[in-house]
Structure formats: C-alpha cells, structure tokens
Amino acid sequence: MTTSEVMLPESLTRYAEALLAGSDLPLAEAIRITTGERDPRDSTDLIAHGILDGYLAAARYQPGATA
Amino acid sequence: MSAFDLGLRLAAHHTGRVVPRAIHRLQPQPLGPVVVYLAADKRRTVATSATTSQQIPGDDTARLFLALYAAGFDPECVLPPTLVVLNRAALGDLDRAARDAADHRDPRVRGAAALIGGYTCASAEHPGSSGVVVALDAARARWATGEGPAVEQTLATWIRWLRLPAQPVAALFALTAKVLDGAAMPFEAVVHGNDRARHRAVCNNFGTGRDWRKRDSRMAAALGLASREHAAELYDAGLLTDPIYAAAAIHDGTVTAAVATGMSKTGNLTVATFASRLPVCRLREGKQVEVIAGETTALPLSALHRVVGTVTDVSVASDGTVMVSVRVPRPRDSAAQPVQVGSRYLIGPQRPDSQMQARSRQTLASRYGAKGCWLTGTAQPKRIDREVPLDVIVRAAAHED
C-alpha cells in the first residue's frame, strides 16, 4: 500500500495532525511508517517509534491477524 | 492521546476492523443480575435482557425504581447487581433521580434508589468495579477504531465497528458481552470481594433506615477516598500486566524496556544496571519497581519471572541511552543471579499488595476512630511548615493544568 492509497477519515486525520503538531514528523511520513514504506528504526523521532509500535501491536493482537 | 494510540487507530483504519487495546477483560465478571438503563427521547428503559425491557415515561421516577427493584436492585438481594449505562451523563441522571426517590413512601422504590445512589454510582468511582459498566468508556478502554477519539463518544460508532445489533438496548447487551470476554485481570477476586463488602454495607445501611443522601462524616469520607485510591492502584497495576497496555506504557515512560548491562554486589544486595534506547522514563531514585524478564509480548508472566527492587540511579548517557540502576535482593540460592546480563527486561511500578491495602484501611479506620484524632475530632490541626520536595510541587502544578 502506498501513501497515496491511504485515505484517512477526516476525524482521524485531524487527530493525527494534532498529535503530530509537536513533532517534526509530517502526516505523510507517519503513514509511510505505519505502512512499512519507511523504517522508523532509522529515525530518532519518538513519535515514529510510538506509531510503529502501536501498529505492530495491532497487527499482533487483532483477531484473525497473522503477525 | 499518544503516538502508540495513533498506530492502533491507523491499523484499525487500514484493516477496517477494531483493534484491541487489551487482551484481558478490564471489567470483572458480574456478581449478580445485569441490567441495562437507557434514557432517550424523554423515556427511560430498564432492561434485563435484549428482549425484556420496560419503557417508562421520563418523569415517572417511582416506576423507574420499581422496575430497577424488580430487576435486582433490591437491598434484600445478596448478589450485587451490575448496571450498564451508556455514559457517565446517564449515571448522573440516574443519581439525581435516586435522590428524588429517596423519600418515596414505597420501601421498594427507596431501596432501589439507595442501591443506585450508594452502590452503583460509588462503583463508578472505583475503577474496575463490577457494579457498573459505563459502555462507551468500557469500549474505548478495550478497543481502538479507525476513527478519531471524538467519534468514539457515540454508540452508533461502536455498533458499526463491533457489528452490534442496531437496536440500542440489544447493542448495549451485546457490547457488554464483548467487554466481558477474555481472561481476567490479576485482581478480579479482590475486586469482587471489595464490591461485595460495599454492597453489603449499603444494604445494611438501608436496613437501619439511615438516609444515604446525608453528607459523609469526615471519617467515612477519608475511608471512602482510601477505598477509591486502592481500587485505582489495583486497576492500574492490572493494566500493566496486559501486553498491549504494557507496550503503550513503554511510550509514556511508565514502563522502561531495557537490556541488563551489568551487575555489582554490595553486601547482601545486587545492583543491576539496565540500558534503554527509548529516552522516555518516569523512574526516579528511590522508587519501588518490578523487574520482569522478557518483553511485553510474553505478558502476563508468573511471579517466578519477577523481582522487586529499588531504583538507585537514573541517568542519560551522552548517546541518549537511559541508564537505570536497580538494587535487588540476592536469591537464596547463591549460584542463581537475579538478573542475567545481556537479557531484556521490563522495569515498571511495583504492583500493590491487596492484603496490605485491606490492612491499611483497617488501620486508618482505627486511627480515625481513636480519641483525639485531628481529622475526625473537633480540634483544629496545628499548622506545621516544612519543605516540600520538588517532585511534589511539579506534580501539583501538572494537576493544576
């Protein structure tokens, strides 16, 4: 999935932008991290690590997930 | 709001399915009957199942409490009931109605009102109690949707994401069943015991004819505060035994994930040093902690994998690594090591001891009941000036916000 394919609902976009307001991480980068296009381990950005860990936890524990 | 939370929400959005925030059930199993209360369009509904409900006009308080009495809010009943409400506003509405009904001539109305006001509403102030399920709060604590947090404040959102029945009463019963699904948190038996004791106290109080609306004595208020605080401590500690909550806690610094880098022996004690790459850490010198072997994915772990210690030092190395030193007791078996250098550990707050909590409440009660106690007596306490630690000032300032 590429960044351009990811369409967020407006409520989540606003939420994500508010969260990222205190970070150097733009929303598109956050999405790239969560879709695996960018490796957050190269980044020292705490928010990048947080987003990825949340995404990975979801993949691990979501019912029916294989991760 | 956290980055971890955003990761969960993005995953839910991408898959179109809710994502769990916890694999455990955060709500204990009900001890007695489960009753749904819903207020909408100037009507109130009391339901004992998805198909058995009573519609009551909004201004008929007596009928409302008779319905609740019949559903299990009976002071003669031994089993504490569980009330399911949509949100805290609904509970506030019911509390106001209970206060109005407390003088009703029918003892069944007064009894149900006393249980709602004295037990159910107080249960909402005891995190993790089985006395009440605040449906939207319980859903948000258990799952994340692929929407922003504001959208999760409506039942319609959860009907859509959890594929619940469209009819609100049936949806609340189905949501409650999902909330109650999963393994229990570690302190569920303790929570049940505390709930039973509070329920019994309210029923006994009603039996004596005492007005439950009367303002608490200073002693009752202080003991009630201790009871709420202990419930919150148990709930918070229980959350940290859940792998997803623990993973999220790493990102707010409540839990530190680190590698053991060294050990030194001082007399009968061992000081273990840990290194964490994530520069978020709430550990401070003197804090009692648990050092748990492994990673969050291995939670919950048995007591064999835990060691309790005291933080002796926290520092940040020049490369940004957080270094934490923890003093831990040496095992009785001198060949065994409390910590293996090179292995990964989680360092988090020490979980409360529920028996110690109960004993401390008993001690408080006897102290407050003693003659000459400044809190419960009439004498004004003497003013004492002393220095306040910086940590306390910082925390107080944070609460001011």
PDB file of C-alpha atoms in Angstrom, chain B residues 14-279:
ATOM      1  CA  HIS B  14      -6.359   0.052   7.209  1.00  0.00           C
ATOM      2  CA  THR B  15      -7.991  -3.259   8.094  1.00  0.00           C
ATOM      3  CA  GLY B  16     -11.494  -1.894   8.666  1.00  0.00           C
ATOM      4  CA  ARG B  17     -11.707  -3.800  11.959  1.00  0.00           C
ATOM      5  CA  VAL B  18     -11.384  -2.730  15.584  1.00  0.00           C
ATOM      6  CA  VAL B  19      -8.018  -3.213  17.218  1.00  0.00           C
ATOM      7  CA  PRO B  20      -7.809  -4.423  20.826  1.00  0.00           C
ATOM      8  CA  ARG B  21      -6.192  -2.157  23.393  1.00  0.00           C
ATOM      9  CA  ALA B  22      -6.168  -5.050  25.859  1.00  0.00           C
ATOM     10  CA  ILE B  23      -6.348  -8.805  25.511  1.00  0.00           C
ATOM     11  CA  HIS B  24      -7.679  -9.123  29.088  1.00  0.00           C
ATOM     12  CA  ARG B  25     -11.175  -8.141  30.087  1.00  0.00           C
ATOM     13  CA  LEU B  26     -10.832  -4.884  32.026  1.00  0.00           C
ATOM     14  CA  GLN B  27     -14.297  -5.272  33.525  1.00  0.00           C
ATOM     15  CA  PRO B  28     -14.797  -8.040  36.110  1.00  0.00           C
ATOM     16  CA  GLN B  29     -17.496 -10.647  35.605  1.00  0.00           C
ATOM     17  CA  PRO B  30     -20.841  -9.533  37.123  1.00  0.00           C
ATOM     18  CA  LEU B  31     -21.693 -10.976  40.532  1.00  0.00           C
ATOM     19  CA  GLY B  32     -25.465 -10.642  40.165  1.00  0.00           C
ATOM     20  CA  PRO B  33     -28.042  -9.644  37.540  1.00  0.00           C
ATOM     21  CA  VAL B  34     -27.013  -7.412  34.614  1.00  0.00           C
ATOM     22  CA  VAL B  35     -29.444  -4.563  33.980  1.00  0.00           C
ATOM     23  CA  VAL B  36     -29.326  -2.027  31.148  1.00  0.00           C
ATOM     24  CA  TYR B  37     -30.534   1.521  31.757  1.00  0.00           C
ATOM     25  CA  LEU B  38     -31.082   3.827  28.809  1.00  0.00           C
ATOM     26  CA  ALA B  39     -32.593   7.310  28.666  1.00  0.00           C
ATOM     27  CA  ALA B  40     -33.659   8.780  25.334  1.00  0.00           C
ATOM     28  CA  ASP B  41     -36.488  10.892  23.952  1.00  0.00           C
ATOM     29  CA  LYS B  42     -37.970  11.666  27.393  1.00  0.00           C
ATOM     30  CA  ARG B  43     -38.313   7.943  28.070  1.00  0.00           C
ATOM     31  CA  ARG B  44     -36.304   5.647  30.274  1.00  0.00           C
ATOM     32  CA  THR B  45     -35.729   1.988  29.588  1.00  0.00           C
ATOM     33  CA  VAL B  46     -34.819  -0.678  32.137  1.00  0.00           C
ATOM     34  CA  ALA B  47     -33.920  -3.996  30.520  1.00  0.00           C
ATOM     35  CA  THR B  48     -32.905  -7.333  31.979  1.00  0.00           C
ATOM     36  CA  SER B  49     -32.179  -8.857  28.577  1.00  0.00           C
ATOM     37  CA  ALA B  50     -32.089  -7.771  24.947  1.00  0.00           C
ATOM     38  CA  THR B  51     -35.747  -8.727  24.634  1.00  0.00           C
ATOM     39  CA  THR B  52     -37.116  -7.983  28.130  1.00  0.00           C
ATOM     40  CA  SER B  53     -37.427  -4.296  28.861  1.00  0.00           C
ATOM     41  CA  GLN B  54     -39.755  -1.730  30.399  1.00  0.00           C
ATOM     42  CA  GLN B  55     -40.343   1.673  28.841  1.00  0.00           C
ATOM     43  CA  ILE B  56     -41.027   4.323  31.479  1.00  0.00           C
ATOM     44  CA  PRO B  57     -42.016   7.965  30.969  1.00  0.00           C
ATOM     45  CA  GLY B  58     -39.108  10.230  31.913  1.00  0.00           C
ATOM     46  CA  ASP B  59     -40.984  11.920  34.778  1.00  0.00           C
ATOM     47  CA  ASP B  60     -42.237   8.727  36.465  1.00  0.00           C
ATOM     48  CA  THR B  61     -39.437   8.212  38.976  1.00  0.00           C
ATOM     49  CA  ALA B  62     -41.401   5.744  41.126  1.00  0.00           C
ATOM     50  CA  ARG B  63     -41.987   3.388  38.185  1.00  0.00           C
ATOM     51  CA  LEU B  64     -38.349   3.657  37.201  1.00  0.00           C
ATOM     52  CA  PHE B  65     -37.131   2.498  40.603  1.00  0.00           C
ATOM     53  CA  LEU B  66     -39.824  -0.184  40.870  1.00  0.00           C
ATOM     54  CA  ALA B  67     -38.513  -1.568  37.575  1.00  0.00           C
ATOM     55  CA  LEU B  68     -34.940  -1.450  38.887  1.00  0.00           C
ATOM     56  CA  TYR B  69     -36.070  -3.118  42.137  1.00  0.00           C
ATOM     57  CA  ALA B  70     -37.709  -5.944  40.174  1.00  0.00           C
ATOM     58  CA  ALA B  71     -34.568  -6.274  38.059  1.00  0.00           C
ATOM     59  CA  GLY B  72     -32.340  -6.924  41.087  1.00  0.00           C
ATOM     60  CA  PHE B  73     -31.776  -3.588  42.834  1.00  0.00           C
ATOM     61  CA  ASP B  74     -33.295  -4.994  45.995  1.00  0.00           C
ATOM     62  CA  PRO B  75     -31.489  -4.444  49.325  1.00  0.00           C
ATOM     63  CA  GLU B  76     -32.667  -7.904  50.426  1.00  0.00           C
ATOM     64  CA  CYS B  77     -30.787  -9.459  47.493  1.00  0.00           C
ATOM     65  CA  VAL B  78     -27.376 -10.892  48.388  1.00  0.00           C
ATOM     66  CA  LEU B  79     -25.930 -10.574  44.897  1.00  0.00           C
ATOM     67  CA  PRO B  80     -24.617  -7.139  43.876  1.00  0.00           C
ATOM     68  CA  PRO B  81     -26.229  -6.114  40.565  1.00  0.00           C
ATOM     69  CA  THR B  82     -24.348  -4.713  37.566  1.00  0.00           C
ATOM     70  CA  LEU B  83     -25.854  -1.688  35.849  1.00  0.00           C
ATOM     71  CA  VAL B  84     -24.979  -0.949  32.226  1.00  0.00           C
ATOM     72  CA  VAL B  85     -25.305   2.697  31.218  1.00  0.00           C
ATOM     73  CA  LEU B  86     -24.302   4.424  28.000  1.00  0.00           C
ATOM     74  CA  ASN B  87     -22.100   7.109  29.572  1.00  0.00           C
ATOM     75  CA  ARG B  88     -21.433   8.994  32.794  1.00  0.00           C
ATOM     76  CA  ALA B  89     -24.120  11.571  31.988  1.00  0.00           C
ATOM     77  CA  ALA B  90     -26.714   8.766  32.138  1.00  0.00           C
ATOM     78  CA  LEU B  91     -25.359   7.698  35.511  1.00  0.00           C
ATOM     79  CA  GLY B  92     -25.565  11.293  36.769  1.00  0.00           C
ATOM     80  CA  ASP B  93     -29.163  11.470  35.569  1.00  0.00           C
ATOM     81  CA  LEU B  94     -29.986   8.275  37.452  1.00  0.00           C
ATOM     82  CA  ASP B  95     -28.231   9.530  40.597  1.00  0.00           C
ATOM     83  CA  ARG B  96     -30.359  12.692  40.590  1.00  0.00           C
ATOM     84  CA  ALA B  97     -33.499  10.591  40.153  1.00  0.00           C
ATOM     85  CA  ALA B  98     -32.416   8.340  43.050  1.00  0.00           C
ATOM     86  CA  ARG B  99     -32.050  11.365  45.344  1.00  0.00           C
ATOM     87  CA  ASP B 100     -35.569  12.457  44.392  1.00  0.00           C
ATOM     88  CA  ALA B 101     -36.935   8.968  45.082  1.00  0.00           C
ATOM     89  CA  ALA B 102     -35.200   8.505  48.447  1.00  0.00           C
ATOM     90  CA  ASP B 103     -38.230   9.859  50.375  1.00  0.00           C
ATOM     91  CA  HIS B 104     -40.866   7.857  48.465  1.00  0.00           C
ATOM     92  CA  ARG B 105     -43.422   6.040  50.620  1.00  0.00           C
ATOM     93  CA  ASP B 106     -42.844   2.693  48.871  1.00  0.00           C
ATOM     94  CA  PRO B 107     -39.849   0.922  50.503  1.00  0.00           C
ATOM     95  CA  ARG B 108     -39.106  -0.877  47.213  1.00  0.00           C
ATOM     96  CA  VAL B 109     -38.609   2.490  45.478  1.00  0.00           C
ATOM     97  CA  ARG B 110     -36.476   3.756  48.365  1.00  0.00           C
ATOM     98  CA  GLY B 111     -34.439   0.505  48.406  1.00  0.00           C
ATOM     99  CA  ALA B 112     -33.646   0.593  44.687  1.00  0.00           C
ATOM    100  CA  ALA B 113     -32.789   4.302  44.934  1.00  0.00           C
ATOM    101  CA  ALA B 114     -30.425   3.613  47.855  1.00  0.00           C
ATOM    102  CA  LEU B 115     -28.627   0.918  45.872  1.00  0.00           C
ATOM    103  CA  ILE B 116     -28.313   3.112  42.779  1.00  0.00           C
ATOM    104  CA  GLY B 117     -27.056   6.105  44.778  1.00  0.00           C
ATOM    105  CA  GLY B 118     -24.961   4.249  47.343  1.00  0.00           C
ATOM    106  CA  TYR B 119     -23.606   1.287  45.404  1.00  0.00           C
ATOM    107  CA  THR B 120     -23.840   1.771  41.623  1.00  0.00           C
ATOM    108  CA  CYS B 121     -22.754   5.416  41.497  1.00  0.00           C
ATOM    109  CA  ALA B 122     -19.968   4.760  44.028  1.00  0.00           C
ATOM    110  CA  SER B 123     -18.863   1.810  41.880  1.00  0.00           C
ATOM    111  CA  ALA B 124     -18.245   4.224  39.012  1.00  0.00           C
ATOM    112  CA  GLU B 125     -15.690   5.940  41.242  1.00  0.00           C
ATOM    113  CA  HIS B 126     -13.898   2.616  41.867  1.00  0.00           C
ATOM    114  CA  PRO B 127     -12.036   1.787  38.632  1.00  0.00           C
ATOM    115  CA  GLY B 128     -12.513  -1.822  37.599  1.00  0.00           C
ATOM    116  CA  SER B 129     -15.569  -2.394  39.818  1.00  0.00           C
ATOM    117  CA  SER B 130     -18.190  -4.952  38.750  1.00  0.00           C
ATOM    118  CA  GLY B 131     -21.010  -2.661  39.928  1.00  0.00           C
ATOM    119  CA  VAL B 132     -21.327  -0.615  36.772  1.00  0.00           C
ATOM    120  CA  VAL B 133     -20.390  -0.780  33.098  1.00  0.00           C
ATOM    121  CA  VAL B 134     -20.137   2.659  31.501  1.00  0.00           C
ATOM    122  CA  ALA B 135     -20.484   1.261  27.994  1.00  0.00           C
ATOM    123  CA  LEU B 136     -18.694   3.916  25.921  1.00  0.00           C
ATOM    124  CA  ASP B 137     -15.807   4.170  28.419  1.00  0.00           C
ATOM    125  CA  ALA B 138     -15.501   0.377  28.574  1.00  0.00           C
ATOM    126  CA  ALA B 139     -15.465   0.106  24.776  1.00  0.00           C
ATOM    127  CA  ARG B 140     -12.820   2.822  24.403  1.00  0.00           C
ATOM    128  CA  ALA B 141     -10.649   1.166  27.070  1.00  0.00           C
ATOM    129  CA  ARG B 142     -10.835  -2.184  25.283  1.00  0.00           C
ATOM    130  CA  TRP B 143     -10.627  -1.302  21.571  1.00  0.00           C
ATOM    131  CA  ALA B 144      -9.478   1.357  19.139  1.00  0.00           C
ATOM    132  CA  THR B 145     -11.425   2.145  15.993  1.00  0.00           C
ATOM    133  CA  GLY B 146     -10.042   3.638  12.806  1.00  0.00           C
ATOM    134  CA  GLU B 147     -11.615   6.989  13.733  1.00  0.00           C
ATOM    135  CA  GLY B 148     -10.604   9.924  15.898  1.00  0.00           C
ATOM    136  CA  PRO B 149     -11.380   9.743  19.637  1.00  0.00           C
ATOM    137  CA  ALA B 150     -14.305  12.205  19.401  1.00  0.00           C
ATOM    138  CA  VAL B 151     -16.192   9.880  17.055  1.00  0.00           C
ATOM    139  CA  GLU B 152     -15.983   7.079  19.623  1.00  0.00           C
ATOM    140  CA  GLN B 153     -18.264   9.026  22.001  1.00  0.00           C
ATOM    141  CA  THR B 154     -21.386   7.658  20.329  1.00  0.00           C
ATOM    142  CA  LEU B 155     -22.990   4.230  20.433  1.00  0.00           C
ATOM    143  CA  ALA B 156     -23.508   4.358  16.656  1.00  0.00           C
ATOM    144  CA  THR B 157     -19.725   4.241  16.120  1.00  0.00           C
ATOM    145  CA  TRP B 158     -19.419   1.064  18.200  1.00  0.00           C
ATOM    146  CA  ILE B 159     -22.474  -0.503  16.576  1.00  0.00           C
ATOM    147  CA  ARG B 160     -20.701  -0.032  13.258  1.00  0.00           C
ATOM    148  CA  TRP B 161     -17.191  -1.100  14.294  1.00  0.00           C
ATOM    149  CA  LEU B 162     -18.151  -4.020  16.551  1.00  0.00           C
ATOM    150  CA  ARG B 163     -21.049  -5.078  14.310  1.00  0.00           C
ATOM    151  CA  LEU B 164     -23.552  -4.859  17.168  1.00  0.00           C
ATOM    152  CA  PRO B 165     -27.353  -5.029  16.775  1.00  0.00           C
ATOM    153  CA  ALA B 166     -28.787  -1.684  15.683  1.00  0.00           C
ATOM    154  CA  GLN B 167     -31.387  -1.524  18.465  1.00  0.00           C
ATOM    155  CA  PRO B 168     -29.761   0.388  21.400  1.00  0.00           C
ATOM    156  CA  VAL B 169     -30.768  -1.949  24.261  1.00  0.00           C
ATOM    157  CA  ALA B 170     -29.690  -5.040  22.308  1.00  0.00           C
ATOM    158  CA  ALA B 171     -26.495  -3.191  21.313  1.00  0.00           C
ATOM    159  CA  LEU B 172     -25.666  -2.430  24.956  1.00  0.00           C
ATOM    160  CA  PHE B 173     -26.176  -6.066  25.967  1.00  0.00           C
ATOM    161  CA  ALA B 174     -24.031  -7.246  23.037  1.00  0.00           C
ATOM    162  CA  LEU B 175     -21.346  -4.661  23.824  1.00  0.00           C
ATOM    163  CA  THR B 176     -21.320  -5.735  27.489  1.00  0.00           C
ATOM    164  CA  ALA B 177     -20.877  -9.373  26.448  1.00  0.00           C
ATOM    165  CA  LYS B 178     -17.877  -8.390  24.301  1.00  0.00           C
ATOM    166  CA  VAL B 179     -16.400  -6.220  27.067  1.00  0.00           C
ATOM    167  CA  LEU B 180     -16.669  -9.173  29.473  1.00  0.00           C
ATOM    168  CA  ASP B 181     -14.963 -11.550  27.054  1.00  0.00           C
ATOM    169  CA  GLY B 182     -11.326 -12.535  27.648  1.00  0.00           C
ATOM    170  CA  ALA B 183      -9.084 -13.615  30.507  1.00  0.00           C
ATOM    171  CA  ALA B 184      -9.485 -11.926  33.887  1.00  0.00           C
ATOM    172  CA  MET B 185      -7.080  -9.283  35.159  1.00  0.00           C
ATOM    173  CA  PRO B 186      -4.973 -10.385  38.145  1.00  0.00           C
ATOM    174  CA  PHE B 187      -7.008  -8.717  40.890  1.00  0.00           C
ATOM    175  CA  GLU B 188     -10.537  -9.733  39.867  1.00  0.00           C
ATOM    176  CA  ALA B 189     -11.140 -11.838  43.002  1.00  0.00           C
ATOM    177  CA  VAL B 190     -10.052  -8.907  45.197  1.00  0.00           C
ATOM    178  CA  VAL B 191     -12.310  -6.509  43.283  1.00  0.00           C
ATOM    179  CA  HIS B 192     -15.234  -8.911  43.732  1.00  0.00           C
ATOM    180  CA  GLY B 193     -14.575  -9.107  47.480  1.00  0.00           C
ATOM    181  CA  ASN B 194     -14.451  -5.309  47.777  1.00  0.00           C
ATOM    182  CA  ASP B 195     -17.643  -4.949  45.691  1.00  0.00           C
ATOM    183  CA  ARG B 196     -19.481  -7.454  47.886  1.00  0.00           C
ATOM    184  CA  ALA B 197     -18.394  -5.593  51.032  1.00  0.00           C
ATOM    185  CA  ARG B 198     -19.533  -2.206  49.671  1.00  0.00           C
ATOM    186  CA  HIS B 199     -22.840  -3.690  48.511  1.00  0.00           C
ATOM    187  CA  ARG B 200     -23.433  -5.312  51.905  1.00  0.00           C
ATOM    188  CA  ALA B 201     -22.650  -2.027  53.691  1.00  0.00           C
ATOM    189  CA  VAL B 202     -25.185  -0.119  51.546  1.00  0.00           C
ATOM    190  CA  CYS B 203     -27.870  -2.796  52.131  1.00  0.00           C
ATOM    191  CA  ASN B 204     -27.210  -2.832  55.894  1.00  0.00           C
ATOM    192  CA  ASN B 205     -27.299   0.963  55.959  1.00  0.00           C
ATOM    193  CA  PHE B 206     -30.674   0.929  54.211  1.00  0.00           C
ATOM    194  CA  GLY B 207     -31.934  -1.615  56.741  1.00  0.00           C
ATOM    195  CA  THR B 208     -31.143   0.742  59.616  1.00  0.00           C
ATOM    196  CA  GLY B 209     -33.207   3.483  57.984  1.00  0.00           C
ATOM    197  CA  ARG B 210     -30.247   5.846  57.706  1.00  0.00           C
ATOM    198  CA  ASP B 211     -30.525   8.457  54.942  1.00  0.00           C
ATOM    199  CA  TRP B 212     -27.862   7.597  52.356  1.00  0.00           C
ATOM    200  CA  ARG B 213     -28.020  11.134  50.952  1.00  0.00           C
ATOM    201  CA  LYS B 214     -26.599  12.613  54.128  1.00  0.00           C
ATOM    202  CA  ARG B 215     -23.135  14.047  53.764  1.00  0.00           C
ATOM    203  CA  ASP B 216     -20.372  11.587  54.730  1.00  0.00           C
ATOM    204  CA  SER B 217     -18.722  12.062  58.101  1.00  0.00           C
ATOM    205  CA  ARG B 218     -15.081  13.074  57.829  1.00  0.00           C
ATOM    206  CA  MET B 219     -14.064   9.535  58.761  1.00  0.00           C
ATOM    207  CA  ALA B 220     -16.347   7.950  56.131  1.00  0.00           C
ATOM    208  CA  ALA B 221     -15.101  10.427  53.516  1.00  0.00           C
ATOM    209  CA  ALA B 222     -11.461   9.667  54.310  1.00  0.00           C
ATOM    210  CA  LEU B 223     -12.026   5.902  54.227  1.00  0.00           C
ATOM    211  CA  GLY B 224     -14.017   6.242  51.010  1.00  0.00           C
ATOM    212  CA  LEU B 225     -11.119   8.142  49.478  1.00  0.00           C
ATOM    213  CA  ALA B 226      -8.700   5.377  50.510  1.00  0.00           C
ATOM    214  CA  SER B 227     -11.043   2.773  49.027  1.00  0.00           C
ATOM    215  CA  ARG B 228     -11.204   4.633  45.684  1.00  0.00           C
ATOM    216  CA  GLU B 229      -7.449   5.148  45.643  1.00  0.00           C
ATOM    217  CA  HIS B 230      -6.783   1.458  46.326  1.00  0.00           C
ATOM    218  CA  ALA B 231      -9.203   0.434  43.562  1.00  0.00           C
ATOM    219  CA  ALA B 232      -7.385   2.750  41.134  1.00  0.00           C
ATOM    220  CA  GLU B 233      -3.995   1.311  42.173  1.00  0.00           C
ATOM    221  CA  LEU B 234      -5.196  -2.255  41.570  1.00  0.00           C
ATOM    222  CA  TYR B 235      -6.711  -1.329  38.223  1.00  0.00           C
ATOM    223  CA  ASP B 236      -3.593   0.491  37.011  1.00  0.00           C
ATOM    224  CA  ALA B 237      -1.364  -2.393  38.122  1.00  0.00           C
ATOM    225  CA  GLY B 238      -3.674  -4.863  36.393  1.00  0.00           C
ATOM    226  CA  LEU B 239      -3.455  -2.887  33.140  1.00  0.00           C
ATOM    227  CA  LEU B 240       0.327  -3.180  33.153  1.00  0.00           C
ATOM    228  CA  THR B 241       0.068  -6.975  33.137  1.00  0.00           C
ATOM    229  CA  ASP B 242      -1.669  -6.753  29.761  1.00  0.00           C
ATOM    230  CA  PRO B 243       0.788  -6.955  26.844  1.00  0.00           C
ATOM    231  CA  ILE B 244      -0.826  -4.166  24.794  1.00  0.00           C
ATOM    232  CA  TYR B 245      -1.241  -1.741  27.697  1.00  0.00           C
ATOM    233  CA  ALA B 246       2.324  -2.502  28.790  1.00  0.00           C
ATOM    234  CA  ALA B 247       3.615  -1.811  25.263  1.00  0.00           C
ATOM    235  CA  ALA B 248       1.781   1.528  25.277  1.00  0.00           C
ATOM    236  CA  ALA B 249       3.179   2.296  28.758  1.00  0.00           C
ATOM    237  CA  ILE B 250       6.709   1.969  27.383  1.00  0.00           C
ATOM    238  CA  HIS B 251       5.990   5.014  25.215  1.00  0.00           C
ATOM    239  CA  ASP B 252       4.767   7.198  28.072  1.00  0.00           C
ATOM    240  CA  GLY B 253       7.666   6.128  30.313  1.00  0.00           C
ATOM    241  CA  THR B 254       5.585   4.260  32.904  1.00  0.00           C
ATOM    242  CA  VAL B 255       7.387   1.057  31.914  1.00  0.00           C
ATOM    243  CA  THR B 256      11.015   1.007  30.775  1.00  0.00           C
ATOM    244  CA  ALA B 257      12.120  -1.702  28.343  1.00  0.00           C
ATOM    245  CA  ALA B 258      15.850  -2.217  28.752  1.00  0.00           C
ATOM    246  CA  VAL B 259      18.778  -4.588  28.440  1.00  0.00           C
ATOM    247  CA  ALA B 260      20.731  -5.581  31.555  1.00  0.00           C
ATOM    248  CA  THR B 261      24.257  -4.305  31.063  1.00  0.00           C
ATOM    249  CA  GLY B 262      25.955  -5.067  34.368  1.00  0.00           C
ATOM    250  CA  MET B 263      25.719  -6.185  37.971  1.00  0.00           C
ATOM    251  CA  SER B 264      27.661  -5.307  41.077  1.00  0.00           C
ATOM    252  CA  LYS B 265      27.351  -6.799  44.550  1.00  0.00           C
ATOM    253  CA  THR B 266      27.092  -4.690  47.683  1.00  0.00           C
ATOM    254  CA  GLY B 267      26.848  -6.815  50.806  1.00  0.00           C
ATOM    255  CA  ASN B 268      23.653  -8.899  50.540  1.00  0.00           C
ATOM    256  CA  LEU B 269      22.325  -6.810  47.702  1.00  0.00           C
ATOM    257  CA  THR B 270      22.925  -6.674  43.995  1.00  0.00           C
ATOM    258  CA  VAL B 271      22.732  -3.527  41.911  1.00  0.00           C
ATOM    259  CA  ALA B 272      21.771  -4.275  38.323  1.00  0.00           C
ATOM    260  CA  THR B 273      22.243  -1.722  35.563  1.00  0.00           C
ATOM    261  CA  PHE B 274      19.918  -1.504  32.567  1.00  0.00           C
ATOM    262  CA  ALA B 275      20.149   0.480  29.332  1.00  0.00           C
ATOM    263  CA  SER B 276      17.095   1.726  27.425  1.00  0.00           C
ATOM    264  CA  ARG B 277      17.262   3.305  23.975  1.00  0.00           C
ATOM    265  CA  LEU B 278      13.884   4.994  24.310  1.00  0.00           C
ATOM    266  CA  PRO B 279      14.529   8.319  26.069  1.00  0.00           C
TER     267      PRO B 279
END
